[in-house]
Coordinates of C-alpha atoms and ligand atoms in Angstrom, one line a residue:
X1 CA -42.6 12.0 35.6
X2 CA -41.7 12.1 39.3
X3 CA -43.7 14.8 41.3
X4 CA -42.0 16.6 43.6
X5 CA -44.7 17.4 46.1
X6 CA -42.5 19.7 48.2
X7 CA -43.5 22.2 45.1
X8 CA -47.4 22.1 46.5
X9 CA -49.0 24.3 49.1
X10 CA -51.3 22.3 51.3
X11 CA -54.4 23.7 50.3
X12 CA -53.1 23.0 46.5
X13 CA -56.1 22.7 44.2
X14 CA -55.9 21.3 40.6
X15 CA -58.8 23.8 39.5
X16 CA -59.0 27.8 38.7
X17 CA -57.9 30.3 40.9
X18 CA -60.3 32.7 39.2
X19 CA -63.0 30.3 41.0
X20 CA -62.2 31.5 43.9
X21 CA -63.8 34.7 43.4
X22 CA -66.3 33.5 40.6
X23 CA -66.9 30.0 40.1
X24 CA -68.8 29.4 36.9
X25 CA -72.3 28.0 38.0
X26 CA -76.0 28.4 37.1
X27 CA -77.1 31.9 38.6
X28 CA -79.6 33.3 36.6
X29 CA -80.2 29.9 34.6
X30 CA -84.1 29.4 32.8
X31 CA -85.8 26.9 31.8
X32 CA -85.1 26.1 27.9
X33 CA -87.6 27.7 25.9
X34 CA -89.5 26.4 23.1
X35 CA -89.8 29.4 20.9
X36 CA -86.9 31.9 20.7
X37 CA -85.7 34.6 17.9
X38 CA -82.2 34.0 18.4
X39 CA -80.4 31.0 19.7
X40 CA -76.7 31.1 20.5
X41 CA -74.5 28.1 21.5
X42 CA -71.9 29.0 24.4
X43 CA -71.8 31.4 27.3
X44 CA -68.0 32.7 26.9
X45 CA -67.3 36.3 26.3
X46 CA -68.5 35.6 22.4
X47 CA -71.9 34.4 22.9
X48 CA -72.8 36.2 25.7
X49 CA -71.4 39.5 24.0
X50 CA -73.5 38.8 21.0
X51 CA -76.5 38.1 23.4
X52 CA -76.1 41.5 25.0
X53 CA -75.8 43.4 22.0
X54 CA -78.9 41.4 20.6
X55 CA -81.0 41.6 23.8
X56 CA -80.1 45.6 24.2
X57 CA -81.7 46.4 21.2
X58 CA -84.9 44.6 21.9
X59 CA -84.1 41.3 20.1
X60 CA -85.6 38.1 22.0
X61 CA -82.3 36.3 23.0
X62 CA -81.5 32.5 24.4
X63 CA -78.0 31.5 25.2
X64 CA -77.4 27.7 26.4
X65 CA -74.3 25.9 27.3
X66 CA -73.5 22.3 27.6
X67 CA -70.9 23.4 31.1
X68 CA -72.1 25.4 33.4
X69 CA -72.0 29.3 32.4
X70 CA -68.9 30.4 31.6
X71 CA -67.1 27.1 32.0
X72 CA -65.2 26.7 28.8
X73 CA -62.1 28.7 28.4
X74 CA -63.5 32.3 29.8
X75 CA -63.5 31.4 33.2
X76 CA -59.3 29.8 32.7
X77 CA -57.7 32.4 30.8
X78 CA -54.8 34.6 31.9
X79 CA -56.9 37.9 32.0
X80 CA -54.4 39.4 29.5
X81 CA -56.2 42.4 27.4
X82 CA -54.5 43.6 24.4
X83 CA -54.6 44.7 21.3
X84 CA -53.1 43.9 17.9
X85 CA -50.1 42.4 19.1
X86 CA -51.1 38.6 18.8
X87 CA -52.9 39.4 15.8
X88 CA -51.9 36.6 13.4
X89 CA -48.5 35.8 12.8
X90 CA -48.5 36.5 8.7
X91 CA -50.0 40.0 9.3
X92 CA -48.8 41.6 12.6
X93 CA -45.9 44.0 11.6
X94 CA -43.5 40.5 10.0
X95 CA -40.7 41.3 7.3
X96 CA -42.6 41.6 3.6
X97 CA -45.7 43.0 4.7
X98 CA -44.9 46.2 2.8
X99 CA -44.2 43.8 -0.6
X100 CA -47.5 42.5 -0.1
X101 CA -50.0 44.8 -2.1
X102 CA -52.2 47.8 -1.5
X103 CA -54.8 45.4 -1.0
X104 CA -53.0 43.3 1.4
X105 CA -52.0 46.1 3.7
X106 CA -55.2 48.2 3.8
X107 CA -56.8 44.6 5.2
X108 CA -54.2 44.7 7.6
X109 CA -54.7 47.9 8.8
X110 CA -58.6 46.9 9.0
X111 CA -58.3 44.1 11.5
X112 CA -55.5 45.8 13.1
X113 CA -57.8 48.9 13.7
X114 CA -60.2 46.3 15.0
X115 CA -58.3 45.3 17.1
X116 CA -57.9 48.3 19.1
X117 CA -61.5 48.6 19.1
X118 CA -61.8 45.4 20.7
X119 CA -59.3 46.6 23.5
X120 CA -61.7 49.5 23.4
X121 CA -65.3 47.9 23.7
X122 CA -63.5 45.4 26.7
X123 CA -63.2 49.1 28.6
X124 CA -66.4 50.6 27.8
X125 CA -68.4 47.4 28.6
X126 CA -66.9 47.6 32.5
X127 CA -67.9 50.8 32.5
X128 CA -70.7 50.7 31.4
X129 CA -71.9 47.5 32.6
X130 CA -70.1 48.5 36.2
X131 CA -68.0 45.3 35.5
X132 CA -65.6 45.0 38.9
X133 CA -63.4 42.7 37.9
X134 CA -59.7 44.0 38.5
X135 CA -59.0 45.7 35.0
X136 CA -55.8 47.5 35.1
X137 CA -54.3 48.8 32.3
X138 CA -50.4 48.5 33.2
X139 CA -49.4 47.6 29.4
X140 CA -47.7 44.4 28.9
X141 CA -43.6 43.4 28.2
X142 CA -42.5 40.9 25.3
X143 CA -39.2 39.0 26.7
X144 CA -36.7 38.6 23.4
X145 CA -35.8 34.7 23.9
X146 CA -32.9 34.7 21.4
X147 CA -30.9 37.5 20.4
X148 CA -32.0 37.4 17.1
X149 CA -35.3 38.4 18.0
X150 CA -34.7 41.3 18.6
X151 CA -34.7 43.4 15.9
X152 CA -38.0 42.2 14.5
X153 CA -39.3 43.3 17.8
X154 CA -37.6 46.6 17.2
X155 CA -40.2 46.7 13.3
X156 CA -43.3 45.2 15.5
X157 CA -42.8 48.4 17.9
X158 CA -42.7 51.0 14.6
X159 CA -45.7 49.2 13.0
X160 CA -47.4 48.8 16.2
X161 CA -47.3 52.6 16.6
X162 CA -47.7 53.9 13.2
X163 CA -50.6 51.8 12.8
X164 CA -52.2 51.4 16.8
X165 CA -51.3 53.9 18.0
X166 CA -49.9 51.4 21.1
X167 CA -47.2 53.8 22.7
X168 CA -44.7 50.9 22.3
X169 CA -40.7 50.8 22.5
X170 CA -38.1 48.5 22.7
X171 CA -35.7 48.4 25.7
X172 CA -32.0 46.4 25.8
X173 CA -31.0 43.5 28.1
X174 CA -28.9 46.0 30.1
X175 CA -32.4 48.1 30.6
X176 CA -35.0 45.2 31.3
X177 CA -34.7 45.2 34.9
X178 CA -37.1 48.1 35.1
X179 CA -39.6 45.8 33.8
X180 CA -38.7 42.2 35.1
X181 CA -36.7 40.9 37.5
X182 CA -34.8 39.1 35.6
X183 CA -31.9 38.2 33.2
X184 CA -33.4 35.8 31.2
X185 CA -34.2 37.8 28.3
X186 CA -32.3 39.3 25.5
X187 CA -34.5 42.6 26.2
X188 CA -38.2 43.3 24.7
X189 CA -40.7 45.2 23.9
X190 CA -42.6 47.3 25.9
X191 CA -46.0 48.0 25.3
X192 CA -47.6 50.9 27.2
X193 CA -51.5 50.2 26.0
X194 CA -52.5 46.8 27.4
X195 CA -54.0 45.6 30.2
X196 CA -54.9 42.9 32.5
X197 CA -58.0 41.8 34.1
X198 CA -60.1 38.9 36.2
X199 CA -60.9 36.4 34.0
X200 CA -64.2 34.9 35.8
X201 CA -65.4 38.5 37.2
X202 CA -65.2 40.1 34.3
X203 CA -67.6 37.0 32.7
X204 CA -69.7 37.0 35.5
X205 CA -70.1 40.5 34.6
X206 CA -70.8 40.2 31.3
X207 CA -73.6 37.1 32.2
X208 CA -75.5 39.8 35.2
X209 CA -75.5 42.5 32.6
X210 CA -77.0 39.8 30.1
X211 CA -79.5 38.7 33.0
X212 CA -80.5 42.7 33.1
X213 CA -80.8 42.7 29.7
X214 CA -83.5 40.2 29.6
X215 CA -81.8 37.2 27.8
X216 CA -82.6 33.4 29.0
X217 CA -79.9 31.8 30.2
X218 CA -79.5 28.1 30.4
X219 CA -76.7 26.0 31.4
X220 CA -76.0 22.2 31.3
X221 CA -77.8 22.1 28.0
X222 CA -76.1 21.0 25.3
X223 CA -76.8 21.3 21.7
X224 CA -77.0 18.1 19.9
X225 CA -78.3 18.7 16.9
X226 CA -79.5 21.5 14.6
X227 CA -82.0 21.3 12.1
X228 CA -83.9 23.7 9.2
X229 CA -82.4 26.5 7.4
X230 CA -82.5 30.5 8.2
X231 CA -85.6 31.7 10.1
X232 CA -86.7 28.1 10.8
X233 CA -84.2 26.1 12.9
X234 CA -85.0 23.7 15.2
X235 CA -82.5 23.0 17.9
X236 CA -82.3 19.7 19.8
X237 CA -80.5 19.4 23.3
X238 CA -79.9 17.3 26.0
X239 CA -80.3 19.1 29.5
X240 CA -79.4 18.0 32.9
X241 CA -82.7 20.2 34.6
X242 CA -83.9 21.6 31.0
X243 CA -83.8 20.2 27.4
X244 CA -86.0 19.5 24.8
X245 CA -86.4 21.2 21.3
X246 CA -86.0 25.0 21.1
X247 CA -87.4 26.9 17.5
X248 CA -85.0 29.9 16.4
X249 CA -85.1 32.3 13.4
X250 CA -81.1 32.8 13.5
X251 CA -78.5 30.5 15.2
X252 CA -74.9 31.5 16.9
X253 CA -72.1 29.5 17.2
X254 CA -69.6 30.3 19.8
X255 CA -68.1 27.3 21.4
X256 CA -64.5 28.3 20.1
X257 CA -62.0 25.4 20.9
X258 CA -64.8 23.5 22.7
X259 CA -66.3 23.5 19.2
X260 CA -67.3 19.6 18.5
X261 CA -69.7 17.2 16.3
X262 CA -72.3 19.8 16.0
X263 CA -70.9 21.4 13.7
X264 CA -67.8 19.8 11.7
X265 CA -66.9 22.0 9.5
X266 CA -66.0 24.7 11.7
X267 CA -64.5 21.8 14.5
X268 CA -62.4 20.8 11.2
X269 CA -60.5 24.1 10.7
X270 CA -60.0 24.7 14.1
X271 CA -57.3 23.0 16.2
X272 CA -57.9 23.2 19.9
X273 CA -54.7 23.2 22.1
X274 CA -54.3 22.7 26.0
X275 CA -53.0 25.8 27.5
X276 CA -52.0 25.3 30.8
X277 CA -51.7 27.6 34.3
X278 CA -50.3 27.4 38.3
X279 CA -50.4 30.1 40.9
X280 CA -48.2 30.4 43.3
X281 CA -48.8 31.6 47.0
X282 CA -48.7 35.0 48.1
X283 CA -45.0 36.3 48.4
X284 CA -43.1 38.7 50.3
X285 CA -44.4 42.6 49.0
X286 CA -40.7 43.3 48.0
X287 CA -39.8 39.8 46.0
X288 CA -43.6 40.4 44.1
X289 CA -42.6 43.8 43.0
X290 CA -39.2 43.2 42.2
X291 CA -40.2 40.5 40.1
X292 CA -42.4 42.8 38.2
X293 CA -41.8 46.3 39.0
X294 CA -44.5 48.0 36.7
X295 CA -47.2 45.5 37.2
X296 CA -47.4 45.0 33.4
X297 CA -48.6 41.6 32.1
X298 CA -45.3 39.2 30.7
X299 CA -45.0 37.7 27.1
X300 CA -42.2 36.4 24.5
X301 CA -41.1 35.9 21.2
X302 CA -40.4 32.0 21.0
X303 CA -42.7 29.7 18.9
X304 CA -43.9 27.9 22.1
X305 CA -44.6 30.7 24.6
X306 CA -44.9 31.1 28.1
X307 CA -47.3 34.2 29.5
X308 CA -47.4 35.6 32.8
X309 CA -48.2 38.0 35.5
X310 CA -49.1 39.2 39.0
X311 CA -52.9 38.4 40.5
X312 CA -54.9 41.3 42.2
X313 CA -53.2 43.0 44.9
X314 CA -49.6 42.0 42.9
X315 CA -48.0 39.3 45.6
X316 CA -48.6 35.9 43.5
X317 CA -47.4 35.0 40.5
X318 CA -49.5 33.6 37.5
X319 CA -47.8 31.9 35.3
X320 CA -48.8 29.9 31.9
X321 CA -48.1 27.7 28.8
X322 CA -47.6 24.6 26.8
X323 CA -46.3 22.8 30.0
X324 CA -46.9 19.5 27.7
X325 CA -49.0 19.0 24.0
X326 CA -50.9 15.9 25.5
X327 CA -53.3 15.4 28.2
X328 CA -51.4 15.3 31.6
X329 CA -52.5 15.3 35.1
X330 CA -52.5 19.1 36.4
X331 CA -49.8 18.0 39.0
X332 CA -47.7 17.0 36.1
X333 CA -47.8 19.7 33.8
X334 CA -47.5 22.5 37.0
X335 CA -44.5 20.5 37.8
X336 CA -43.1 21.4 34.2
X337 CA -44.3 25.2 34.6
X338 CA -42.9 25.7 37.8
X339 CA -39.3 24.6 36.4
X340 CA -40.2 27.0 33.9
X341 CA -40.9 29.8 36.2
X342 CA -37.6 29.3 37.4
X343 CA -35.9 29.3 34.9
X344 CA -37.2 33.3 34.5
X345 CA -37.1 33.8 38.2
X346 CA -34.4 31.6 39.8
X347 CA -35.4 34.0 43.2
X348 CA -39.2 31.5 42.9
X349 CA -37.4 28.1 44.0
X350 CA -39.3 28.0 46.8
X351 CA -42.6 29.3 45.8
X352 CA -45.3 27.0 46.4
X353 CA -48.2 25.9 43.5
X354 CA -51.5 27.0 45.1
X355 CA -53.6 26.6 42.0
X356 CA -52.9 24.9 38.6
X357 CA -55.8 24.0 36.1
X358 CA -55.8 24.1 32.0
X359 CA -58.3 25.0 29.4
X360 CA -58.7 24.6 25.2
X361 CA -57.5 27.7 23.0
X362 CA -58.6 27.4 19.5
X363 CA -55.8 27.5 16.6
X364 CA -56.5 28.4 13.1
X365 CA -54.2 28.0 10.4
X366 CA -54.0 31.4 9.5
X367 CA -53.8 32.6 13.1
X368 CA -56.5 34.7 12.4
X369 CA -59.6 34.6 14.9
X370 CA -63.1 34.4 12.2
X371 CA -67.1 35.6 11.8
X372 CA -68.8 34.4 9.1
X373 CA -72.1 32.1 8.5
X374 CA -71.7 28.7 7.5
X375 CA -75.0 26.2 6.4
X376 CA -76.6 29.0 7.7
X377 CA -75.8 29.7 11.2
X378 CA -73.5 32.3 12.5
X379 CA -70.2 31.7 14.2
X380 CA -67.3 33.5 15.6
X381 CA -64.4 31.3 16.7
X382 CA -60.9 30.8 16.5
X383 CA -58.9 33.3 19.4
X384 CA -55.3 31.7 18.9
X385 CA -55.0 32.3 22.4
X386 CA -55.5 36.0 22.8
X387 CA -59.8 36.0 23.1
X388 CA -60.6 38.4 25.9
X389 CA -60.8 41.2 23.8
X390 CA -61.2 39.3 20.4
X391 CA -64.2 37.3 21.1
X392 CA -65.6 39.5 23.2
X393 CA -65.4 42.1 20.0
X394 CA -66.4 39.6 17.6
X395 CA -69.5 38.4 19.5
X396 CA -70.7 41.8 19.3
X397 CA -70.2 42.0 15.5
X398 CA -71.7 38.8 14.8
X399 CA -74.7 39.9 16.7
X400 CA -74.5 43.6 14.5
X401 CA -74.4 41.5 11.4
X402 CA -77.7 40.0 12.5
X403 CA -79.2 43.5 13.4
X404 CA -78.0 44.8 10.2
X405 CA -80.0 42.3 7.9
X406 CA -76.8 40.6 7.6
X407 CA -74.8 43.2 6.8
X408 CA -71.3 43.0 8.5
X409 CA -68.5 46.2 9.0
X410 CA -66.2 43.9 10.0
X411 CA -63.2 42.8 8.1
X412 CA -63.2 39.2 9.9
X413 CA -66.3 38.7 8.0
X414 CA -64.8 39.1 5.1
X415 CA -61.5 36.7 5.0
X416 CA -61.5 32.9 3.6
X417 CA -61.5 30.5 6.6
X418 CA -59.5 27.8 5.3
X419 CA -59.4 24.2 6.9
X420 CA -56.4 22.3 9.0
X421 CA -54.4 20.6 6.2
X422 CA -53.9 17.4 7.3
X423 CA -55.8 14.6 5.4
X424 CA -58.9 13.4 7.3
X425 CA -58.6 15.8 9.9
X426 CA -61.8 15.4 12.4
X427 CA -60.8 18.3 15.3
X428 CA -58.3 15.7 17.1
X429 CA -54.6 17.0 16.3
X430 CA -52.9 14.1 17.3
X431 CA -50.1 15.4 15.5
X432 CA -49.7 18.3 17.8
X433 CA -47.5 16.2 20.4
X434 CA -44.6 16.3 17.1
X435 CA -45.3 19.4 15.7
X436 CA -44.8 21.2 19.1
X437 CA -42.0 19.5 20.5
X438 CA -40.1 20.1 17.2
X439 CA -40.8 24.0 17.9
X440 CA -39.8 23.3 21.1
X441 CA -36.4 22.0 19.9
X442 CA -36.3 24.9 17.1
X443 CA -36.9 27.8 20.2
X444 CA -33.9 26.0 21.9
X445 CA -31.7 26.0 18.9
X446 CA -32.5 29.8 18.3
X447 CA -31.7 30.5 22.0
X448 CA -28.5 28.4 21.9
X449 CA -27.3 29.9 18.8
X450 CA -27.2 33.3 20.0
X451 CA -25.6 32.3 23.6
X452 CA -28.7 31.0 25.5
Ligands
LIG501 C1 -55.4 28.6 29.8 C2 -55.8 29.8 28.9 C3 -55.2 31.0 29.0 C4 -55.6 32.1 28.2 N1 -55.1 33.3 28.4 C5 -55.5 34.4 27.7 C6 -55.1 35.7 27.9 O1 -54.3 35.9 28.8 N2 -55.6 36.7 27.2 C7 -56.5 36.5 26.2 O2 -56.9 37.4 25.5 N3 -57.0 35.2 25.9 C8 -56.5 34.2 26.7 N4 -57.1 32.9 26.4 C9 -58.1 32.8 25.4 C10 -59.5 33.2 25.9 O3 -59.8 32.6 27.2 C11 -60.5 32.7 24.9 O4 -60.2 33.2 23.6 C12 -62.0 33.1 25.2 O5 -62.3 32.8 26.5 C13 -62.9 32.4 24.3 O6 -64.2 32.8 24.6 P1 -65.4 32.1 23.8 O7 -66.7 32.7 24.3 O8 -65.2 32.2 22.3 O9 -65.3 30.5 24.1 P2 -65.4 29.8 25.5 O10 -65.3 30.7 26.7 O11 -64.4 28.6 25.5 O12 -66.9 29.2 25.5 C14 -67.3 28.2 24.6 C15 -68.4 27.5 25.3 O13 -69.2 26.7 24.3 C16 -69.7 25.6 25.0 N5 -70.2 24.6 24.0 C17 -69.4 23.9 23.1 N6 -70.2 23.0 22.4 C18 -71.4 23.1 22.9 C19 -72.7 22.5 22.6 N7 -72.8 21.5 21.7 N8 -73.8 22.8 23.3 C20 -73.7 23.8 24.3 N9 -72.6 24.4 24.6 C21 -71.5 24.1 24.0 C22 -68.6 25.2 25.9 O14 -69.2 24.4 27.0 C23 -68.0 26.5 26.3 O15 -68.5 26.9 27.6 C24 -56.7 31.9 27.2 C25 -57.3 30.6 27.2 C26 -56.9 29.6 28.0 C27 -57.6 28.2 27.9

């Protein structure tokens, strides 16, 4: 693909913009211990959530990462904070839910609930924590891309609220103007409780608060190998400054899409996708606020989605997605996004890419994210995209399960985690190139079919 590098600031860089503020590094890092109670595998919001909820009520806590802390995808994200509404797509308010069984629905209503209390614990963990990392709670907007999207947008608002709780309505094309500064959608949703914060503060946060807490941190560590059974692993690892064998009573696993030969079973039921991001430069105060008048963070209804916002102090534009399925050079793929962006905002033409980096989002095939233990370790993994809240939330619960002699309240404990069915699936989904440029062709068609 030609690059057009008239779309590029000067001081362009093919890395996070988050990093700017926080870059993920090795503040607060330990040597590797040789004895600890509880060992958990990744610093993201999951295992350093679980590690705070461990080491706060007096549990003796390691947490190691192969990257430095925070590295992996909670450090990249889009700093959307919601709740429920990219709950998995065979649950979340869909046609036939309600022919589904009392059984069916009262789990639903579970996770949902959970959900929310995910939203929730993201809140009082800033507060409590003193977390400054740019949380604003502006609620979020869902663009209908085809016509026909629409109504089921109009159920997901009525479920949403009856269930959530979520202060959600649906607005027209004629209306959406109050919310985005642009035409391109067939109207949307509008979801008043939602949020948005900075991705790499608000983990930097969580790793000082863990620091406080008295939990040993060490990155560039990698786990290569775990050995023994319940209270009696032994955990080998490779470290740049620190490595060596650790002892552990109970193991965590949150490595989410990074998730790799460790431990294949979860890696197999997991399919890790590149989610990609660019920034653009600061832009004239009335062209930022036009663009997005109530600050709210962007979304919509295709199979492959795009998801935007503004950055703190609202004058650039983040904007991200499945710019490509295959590994591309950042250039390439914020080539792609930009056309995208302007394709929503045809006033951005001459907006230039500041930032543009990617990072792994793990898919399950039930778009469900999941706790459990398997070969007895812990795990939480699988976000689908939407982890901020999620595996922040889940972290904690895997750690209560732990403090509760393996008792868990949580209804992701509870649901079958089935596998990725294609035949000799090892975690590379090298039929993801096919699969998502045929939903790619099937969001056009829908668009096309009800006049673009
Ligand atoms: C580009 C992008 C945009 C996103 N946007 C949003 C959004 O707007 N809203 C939202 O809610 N979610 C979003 N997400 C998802 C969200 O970022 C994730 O769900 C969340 O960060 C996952 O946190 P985690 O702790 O589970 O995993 P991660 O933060 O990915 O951490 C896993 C860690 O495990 C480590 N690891 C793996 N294997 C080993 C090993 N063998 N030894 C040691 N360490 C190991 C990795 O190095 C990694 O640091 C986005 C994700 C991406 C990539």
């Amino acid at each position: 693909m030609k690059i057009d590098k008239s779309l590029f600031h000067p001081d362009y860089k093919p890395e996070p913009y988050w990093w700017e503020a926080a870059r993920p590094g090795t503040e607060h890092a330990a040597d590797l211990p040789a004895v600890t109670e509880i060992f958990i595998v990744g610093s993201g919001y999951a295992g350093l959530s679980a590690a705070l909820e461990l080491a706060r009520q007096g549990r003796d806590v390691t947490v190691v990462d192969a990257l430095a802390f925070g590295e992996g995808a909670s450090s990249r994200n889009g700093g959307g904070v919601s709740a429920g509404i990219n709950l998995g797509k065979g649950i979340s308010g869909t046609p036939g839910q309600s022919e589904r069984g009392e059984d069916h629905n009262r789990m639903v209503e579970g996770l949902l609930g959970e959900s929310l209390a995910a939203y929730q614990l993201v809140q009082t963990l800033i507060e409590r924590e003193g977390i400054e990392c740019h949380f604003e709670r502006r609620g979020r907007f869902v663009g209908a891309y085809s016509k026909a999207h629409l109504p089921g947008l109009v159920e997901k608002a009525a479920f949403l609220n009856r269930l959530l709780d979520l202060d959600a309505s649906v607005i027209s094309r004629e209306q959406q103007r109050s919310e985005i500064g642009s035409d391109f959608y067939h109207g949307g949703l509008v979801i008043n409780r939602a949020g948005k914060l900075h991705p790499s503060l608000f983990h930097k946060g969580l790793l000082d608060a863990c620091h406080r807490a008295g939990v040993t941190l060490c990155a560039h560590t990698q786990v290569l190998a775990i050995e023994g059974a319940l209270g009696g692993f032994t955990i080998k690892t490779k470290g740049q400054a620190t490595g060596g064998d650790c002892r552990a009573e109970q193991v965590i696993i949150a490595t989410n899409a990074y998730t790799g030969a460790l431990t294949p079973k979860l890696r197999n039921r997991l399919v890790p996708i590149s989610s990609q991001i660019i920034v653009t430069e600061a832009l004239p105060e009335d062209l930022a606020r036009e663009l997005i008048p109530n600050g709210r963070t962007i979304s919509e209804t295709p199979r492959v989605t795009s998801y935007y916002r503004l950055l703190p102090g609202d004058r650039r534009v983040m904007y991200g997605g499945r710019a490509r399925f295959h590994d591309v050079p950042p250039e390439v793929s914020a080539t792609v996004l930009h056309a995208m962006m302007t394709e929503r905002w045809p006033q951005l033409k001459g907006a230039r890419i500041t930032h543009s980096w990617s990072g792994l989002v793990a898919m399950t095939t039930d778009a469900l994210p999941h706790m459990g233990k398997e070969d007895g370790l812990h795990y939480c993994i699988g976000c689908n995209g939407s982890g901020v809240a999620m595996m922040t939330y889940l972290g904690q619960q895997v750690a209560r399960r732990i403090l509760q002699d393996d008792r868990t309240d949580s209804g992701y404990g509870e649901l079958a985690f089935p596998g990725v069915p294609v035949p000799f699936y090892r975690g590379k989904p090298w039929f993801l190139r096919v699969v998502g440029e045929y939903y790619r062709y099937l969001d056009r068609k829908d668009r096309r079919a009800t006049g673009g």
